[in-house]
Coordinates of C-alpha atoms in Angstrom, one line a residue:
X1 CA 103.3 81.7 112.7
X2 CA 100.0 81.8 114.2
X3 CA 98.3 85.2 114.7
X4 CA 95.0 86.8 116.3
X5 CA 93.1 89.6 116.2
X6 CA 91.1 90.5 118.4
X7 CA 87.9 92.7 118.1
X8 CA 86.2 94.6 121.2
X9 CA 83.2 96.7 121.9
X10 CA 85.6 99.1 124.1
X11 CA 83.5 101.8 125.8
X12 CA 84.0 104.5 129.0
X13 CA 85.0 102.1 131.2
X14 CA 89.4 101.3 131.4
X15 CA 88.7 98.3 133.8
X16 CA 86.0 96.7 131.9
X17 CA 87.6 97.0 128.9
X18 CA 90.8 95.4 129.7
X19 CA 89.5 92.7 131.6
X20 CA 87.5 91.9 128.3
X21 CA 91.0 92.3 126.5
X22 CA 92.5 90.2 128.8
X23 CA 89.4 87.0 128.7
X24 CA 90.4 87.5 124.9
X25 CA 93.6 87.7 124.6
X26 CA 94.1 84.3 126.8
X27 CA 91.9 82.8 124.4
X28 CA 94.0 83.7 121.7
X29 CA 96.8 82.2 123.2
X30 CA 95.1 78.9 124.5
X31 CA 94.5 78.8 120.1
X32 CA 98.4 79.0 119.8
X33 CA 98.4 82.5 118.9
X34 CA 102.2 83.7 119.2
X35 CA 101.6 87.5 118.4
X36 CA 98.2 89.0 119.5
X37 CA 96.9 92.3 118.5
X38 CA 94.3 94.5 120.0
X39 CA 92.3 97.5 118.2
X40 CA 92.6 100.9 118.0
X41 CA 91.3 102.9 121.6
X42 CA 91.0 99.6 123.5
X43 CA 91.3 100.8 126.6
X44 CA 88.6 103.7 125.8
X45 CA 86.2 104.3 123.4
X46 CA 84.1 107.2 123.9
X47 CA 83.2 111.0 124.3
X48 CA 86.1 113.4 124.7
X49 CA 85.6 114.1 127.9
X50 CA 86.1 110.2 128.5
X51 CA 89.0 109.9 126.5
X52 CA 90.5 112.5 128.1
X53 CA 89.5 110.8 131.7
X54 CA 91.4 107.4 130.3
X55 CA 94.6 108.6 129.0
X56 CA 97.1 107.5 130.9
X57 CA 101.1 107.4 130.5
X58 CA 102.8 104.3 128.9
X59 CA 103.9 103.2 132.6
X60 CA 99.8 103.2 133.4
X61 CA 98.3 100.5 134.8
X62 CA 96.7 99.7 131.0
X63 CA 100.2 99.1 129.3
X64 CA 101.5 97.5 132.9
X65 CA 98.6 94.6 132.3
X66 CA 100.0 94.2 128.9
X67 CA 103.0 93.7 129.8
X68 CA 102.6 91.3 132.3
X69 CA 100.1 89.1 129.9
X70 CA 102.4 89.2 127.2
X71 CA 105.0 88.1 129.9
X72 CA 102.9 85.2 131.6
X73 CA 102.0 83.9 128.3
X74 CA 105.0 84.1 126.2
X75 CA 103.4 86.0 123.3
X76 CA 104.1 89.4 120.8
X77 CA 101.3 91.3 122.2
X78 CA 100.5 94.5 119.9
X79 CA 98.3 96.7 122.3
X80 CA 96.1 98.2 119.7
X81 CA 96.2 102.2 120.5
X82 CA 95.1 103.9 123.6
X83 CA 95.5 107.9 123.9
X84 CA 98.5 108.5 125.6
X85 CA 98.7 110.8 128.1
X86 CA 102.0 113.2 127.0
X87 CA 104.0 114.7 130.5
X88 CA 104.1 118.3 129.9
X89 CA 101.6 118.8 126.9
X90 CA 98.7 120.0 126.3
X91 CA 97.5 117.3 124.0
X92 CA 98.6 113.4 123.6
X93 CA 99.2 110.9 121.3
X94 CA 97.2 107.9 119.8
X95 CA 99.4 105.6 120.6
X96 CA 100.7 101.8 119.5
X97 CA 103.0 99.5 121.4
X98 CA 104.7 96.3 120.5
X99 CA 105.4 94.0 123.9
X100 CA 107.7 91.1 123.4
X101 CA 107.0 87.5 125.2
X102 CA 109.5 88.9 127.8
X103 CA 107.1 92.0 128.8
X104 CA 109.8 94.3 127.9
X105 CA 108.3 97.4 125.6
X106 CA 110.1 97.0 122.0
X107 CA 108.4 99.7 120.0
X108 CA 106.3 102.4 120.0
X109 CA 104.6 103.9 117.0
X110 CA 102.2 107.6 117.5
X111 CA 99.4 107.3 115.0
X112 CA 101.0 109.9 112.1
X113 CA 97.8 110.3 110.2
X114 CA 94.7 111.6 112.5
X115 CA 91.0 111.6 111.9
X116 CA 89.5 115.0 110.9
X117 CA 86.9 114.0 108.5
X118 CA 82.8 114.0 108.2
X119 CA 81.5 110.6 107.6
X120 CA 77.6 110.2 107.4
X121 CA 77.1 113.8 109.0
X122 CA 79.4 113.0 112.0
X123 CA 82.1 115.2 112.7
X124 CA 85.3 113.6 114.3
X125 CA 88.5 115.9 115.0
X126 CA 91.4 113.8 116.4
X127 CA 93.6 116.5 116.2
X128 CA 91.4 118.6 118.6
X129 CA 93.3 116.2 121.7
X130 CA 96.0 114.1 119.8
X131 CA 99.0 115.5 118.3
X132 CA 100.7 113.3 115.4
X133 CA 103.1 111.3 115.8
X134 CA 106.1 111.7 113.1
X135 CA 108.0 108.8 113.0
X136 CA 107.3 105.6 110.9
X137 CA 108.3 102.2 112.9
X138 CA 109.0 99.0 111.8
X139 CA 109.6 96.4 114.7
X140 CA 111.2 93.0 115.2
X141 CA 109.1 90.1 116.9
X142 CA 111.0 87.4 118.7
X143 CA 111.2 84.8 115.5
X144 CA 113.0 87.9 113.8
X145 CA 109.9 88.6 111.8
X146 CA 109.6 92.1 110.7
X147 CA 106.1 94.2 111.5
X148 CA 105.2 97.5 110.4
X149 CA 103.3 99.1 112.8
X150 CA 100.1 101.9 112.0
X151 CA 97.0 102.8 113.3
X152 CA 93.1 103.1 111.6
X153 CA 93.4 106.0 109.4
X154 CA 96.1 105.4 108.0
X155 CA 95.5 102.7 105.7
X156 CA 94.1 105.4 103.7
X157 CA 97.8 106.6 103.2
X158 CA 99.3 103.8 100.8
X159 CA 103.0 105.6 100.6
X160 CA 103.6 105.0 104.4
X161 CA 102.8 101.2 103.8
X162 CA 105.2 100.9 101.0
X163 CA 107.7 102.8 103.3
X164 CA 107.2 100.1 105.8
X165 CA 107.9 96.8 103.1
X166 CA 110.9 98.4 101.8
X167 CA 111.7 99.0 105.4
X168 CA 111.7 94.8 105.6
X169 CA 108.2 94.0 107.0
X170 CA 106.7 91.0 106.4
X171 CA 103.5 91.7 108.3
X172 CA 101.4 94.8 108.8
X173 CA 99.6 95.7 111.7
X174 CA 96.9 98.0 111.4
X175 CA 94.5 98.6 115.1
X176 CA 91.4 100.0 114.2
X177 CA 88.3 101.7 115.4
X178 CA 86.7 102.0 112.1
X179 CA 83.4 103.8 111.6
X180 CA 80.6 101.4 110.9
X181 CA 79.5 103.0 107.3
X182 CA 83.5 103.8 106.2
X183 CA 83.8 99.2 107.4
X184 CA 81.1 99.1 105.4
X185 CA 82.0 100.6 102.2
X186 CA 85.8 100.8 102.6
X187 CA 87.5 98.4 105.2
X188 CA 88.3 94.9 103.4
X189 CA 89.0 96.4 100.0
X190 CA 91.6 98.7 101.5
X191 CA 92.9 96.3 103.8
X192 CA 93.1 93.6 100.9
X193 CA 94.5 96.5 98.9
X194 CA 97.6 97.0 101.1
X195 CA 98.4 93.4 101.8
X196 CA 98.4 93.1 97.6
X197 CA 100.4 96.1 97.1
X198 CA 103.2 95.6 99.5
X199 CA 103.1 91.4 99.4
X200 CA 102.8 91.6 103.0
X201 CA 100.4 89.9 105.2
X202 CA 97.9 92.4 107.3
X203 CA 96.8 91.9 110.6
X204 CA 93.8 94.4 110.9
X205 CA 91.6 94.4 114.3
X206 CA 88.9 96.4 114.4
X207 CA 86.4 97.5 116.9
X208 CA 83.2 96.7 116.9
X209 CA 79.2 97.8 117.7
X210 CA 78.2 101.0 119.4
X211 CA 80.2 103.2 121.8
X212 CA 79.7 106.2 124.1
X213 CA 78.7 109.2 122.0
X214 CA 76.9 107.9 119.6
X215 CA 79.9 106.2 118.1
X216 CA 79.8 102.8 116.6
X217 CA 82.2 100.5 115.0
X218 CA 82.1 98.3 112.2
X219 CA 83.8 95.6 112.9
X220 CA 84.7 92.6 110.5
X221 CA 88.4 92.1 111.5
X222 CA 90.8 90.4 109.2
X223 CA 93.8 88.6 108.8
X224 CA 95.3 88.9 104.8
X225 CA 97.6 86.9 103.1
X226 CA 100.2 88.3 100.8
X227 CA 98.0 87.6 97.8
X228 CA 95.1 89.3 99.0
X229 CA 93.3 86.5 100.2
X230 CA 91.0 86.6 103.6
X231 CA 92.2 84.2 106.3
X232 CA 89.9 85.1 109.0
X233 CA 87.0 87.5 109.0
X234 CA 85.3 88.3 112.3
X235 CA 81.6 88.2 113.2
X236 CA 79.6 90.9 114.6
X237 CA 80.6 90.2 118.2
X238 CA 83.6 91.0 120.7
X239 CA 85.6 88.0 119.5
X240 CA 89.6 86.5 118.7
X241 CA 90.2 85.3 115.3
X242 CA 93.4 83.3 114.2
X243 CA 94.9 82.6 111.2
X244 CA 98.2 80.8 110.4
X245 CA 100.9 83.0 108.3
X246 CA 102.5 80.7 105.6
X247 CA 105.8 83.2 104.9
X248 CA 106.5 80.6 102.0
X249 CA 103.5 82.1 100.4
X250 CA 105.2 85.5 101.1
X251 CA 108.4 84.4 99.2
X252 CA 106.2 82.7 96.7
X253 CA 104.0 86.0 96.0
X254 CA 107.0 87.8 95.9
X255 CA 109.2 85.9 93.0
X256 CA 106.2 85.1 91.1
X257 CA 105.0 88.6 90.8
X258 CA 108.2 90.8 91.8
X259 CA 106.1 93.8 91.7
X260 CA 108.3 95.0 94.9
X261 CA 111.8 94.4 92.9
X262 CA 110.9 95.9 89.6
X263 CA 109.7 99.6 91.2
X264 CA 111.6 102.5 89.6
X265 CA 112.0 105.3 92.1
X266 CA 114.3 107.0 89.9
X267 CA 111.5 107.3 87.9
X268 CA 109.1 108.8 91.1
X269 CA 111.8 111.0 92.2
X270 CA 111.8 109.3 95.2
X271 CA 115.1 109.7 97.3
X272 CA 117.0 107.1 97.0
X273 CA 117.1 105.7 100.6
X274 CA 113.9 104.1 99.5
X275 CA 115.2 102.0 97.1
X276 CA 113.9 98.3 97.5
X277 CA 116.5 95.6 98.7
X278 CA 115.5 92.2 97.1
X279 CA 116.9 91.2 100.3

């Protein structure tokens, strides 16, 4: 299967943002890209008073030209997260949506994990317009591979990743809008840490440079394999990377080193519904 992930430079402005997704995401597919994935807040990246300005409900015009582009060119389009505007609450949702190559919406995952932290004297406090979502999601794309959907902060949060490969996925998805000194420091060695752990290969697109609010990005989207190797690294630009996923490697990685098959959970006192099936 050949994948892309696509980095931005998303700002205040919805239109300009998804016509840049949209040059991006054609050239993605014009590479043979069969599932494409966008970053974190790709329809707006900015102060709260324009994210708030650019929610918009999942039949908005954002998620209506993903649909239709996923439709015209017969792809798996992961539309990043965008903040969700909730009917009848007072906050929304950071939200991710799976689109099969028939437009229709398959799954939708609210980001469980939000971003109320200090990095580098910066204050951010997701919670303060986003409620969590509490459901973990594993979707199906249309060659029957499994993905395991999340959202930026939480690939700090291993368990929900191991939750998602005993769940059956074969690729993770992780949409980002990673600070620029957290890319830095953190980004590859915990995205590289999470494809290892769960055998899985990651899909991880990030934003990238400065944005309203003295915001910025860092960049450096990936594609992992299974065995923690890089298979596509981004520049410092707005920019589609591909990679080809072997999932012979996956079964390869996976008998070699059954790391997956030999977990004791009675040992954890994990409930059993978590038990991994060698299937």
């Amino acid at each position: 299967m050949r994948v892309s992930a696509i980095q931005l430079n998303a700002g205040a402005d919805t239109d300009g943002n998804i016509a840049t997704a949209d040059r991006l995401v054609r050239h993605a597919a014009s590479l043979g890209a069969e599932l494409v994935a966008l970053p974190e807040k790709w329809t707006v990246l900015g102060k709260r008073e324009h994210m708030e300005a650019g929610a918009q409900s999942l039949d908005g015009p954002a998620i209506s030209w993903a649909r239709a582009i996923a439709r015209e060119l017969g792809i798996d389009l992961l539309a990043g997260s965008m903040f969700e505007r909730a009917p009848e609450r007072e906050k929304g949702f950071n939200t991710s949506v799976h689109i099969g190559p028939d437009g229709e919406l398959k799954s939708i995952y609210r980001k469980i994990h939000l971003f109320d932290v200090e990095v580098d004297g910066a204050v951010y406090a997701e919670s303060s317009t986003e409620d969590p979502g509490d459901e973990i999601v594993v979707t199906e794309l249309a060659d029957g591979v499994k993905l395991g959907m999340s959202v930026c902060y939480d690939l700090r949060f291993p368990e929900l990743y191991r939750i998602l490969a005993l769940r059956g996925a074969e690729v993770l998805a992780v949409p980002s809008a990673f600070t620029l000194p957290t890319t830095r420091d953190h980004w590859e060695v915990l995205v590289r840490a999470r494809a290892i752990e769960n055998q899985c290969f990651v899909i991880a697109p990030n934003q990238i440079g400065n944005h309203p609010g003295n915001l910025r990005s860092g960049g450096r989207s990936l594609i992992v394999d299974p065995w923690g190797l890089v298979l596509a690294s981004a520049p410092d630009i707005e920019t589609a990377i591909v990679a080809e996923l072997d999932f012979s490697v996956l079964r390869d990685v996976r008998k070699r080193l059954p790391s997956l098959a030999r977990r004791r959970p009675e040992a954890y006192a994990w409930p059993e519904a978590f038990a991994w099936d060698a299937r």
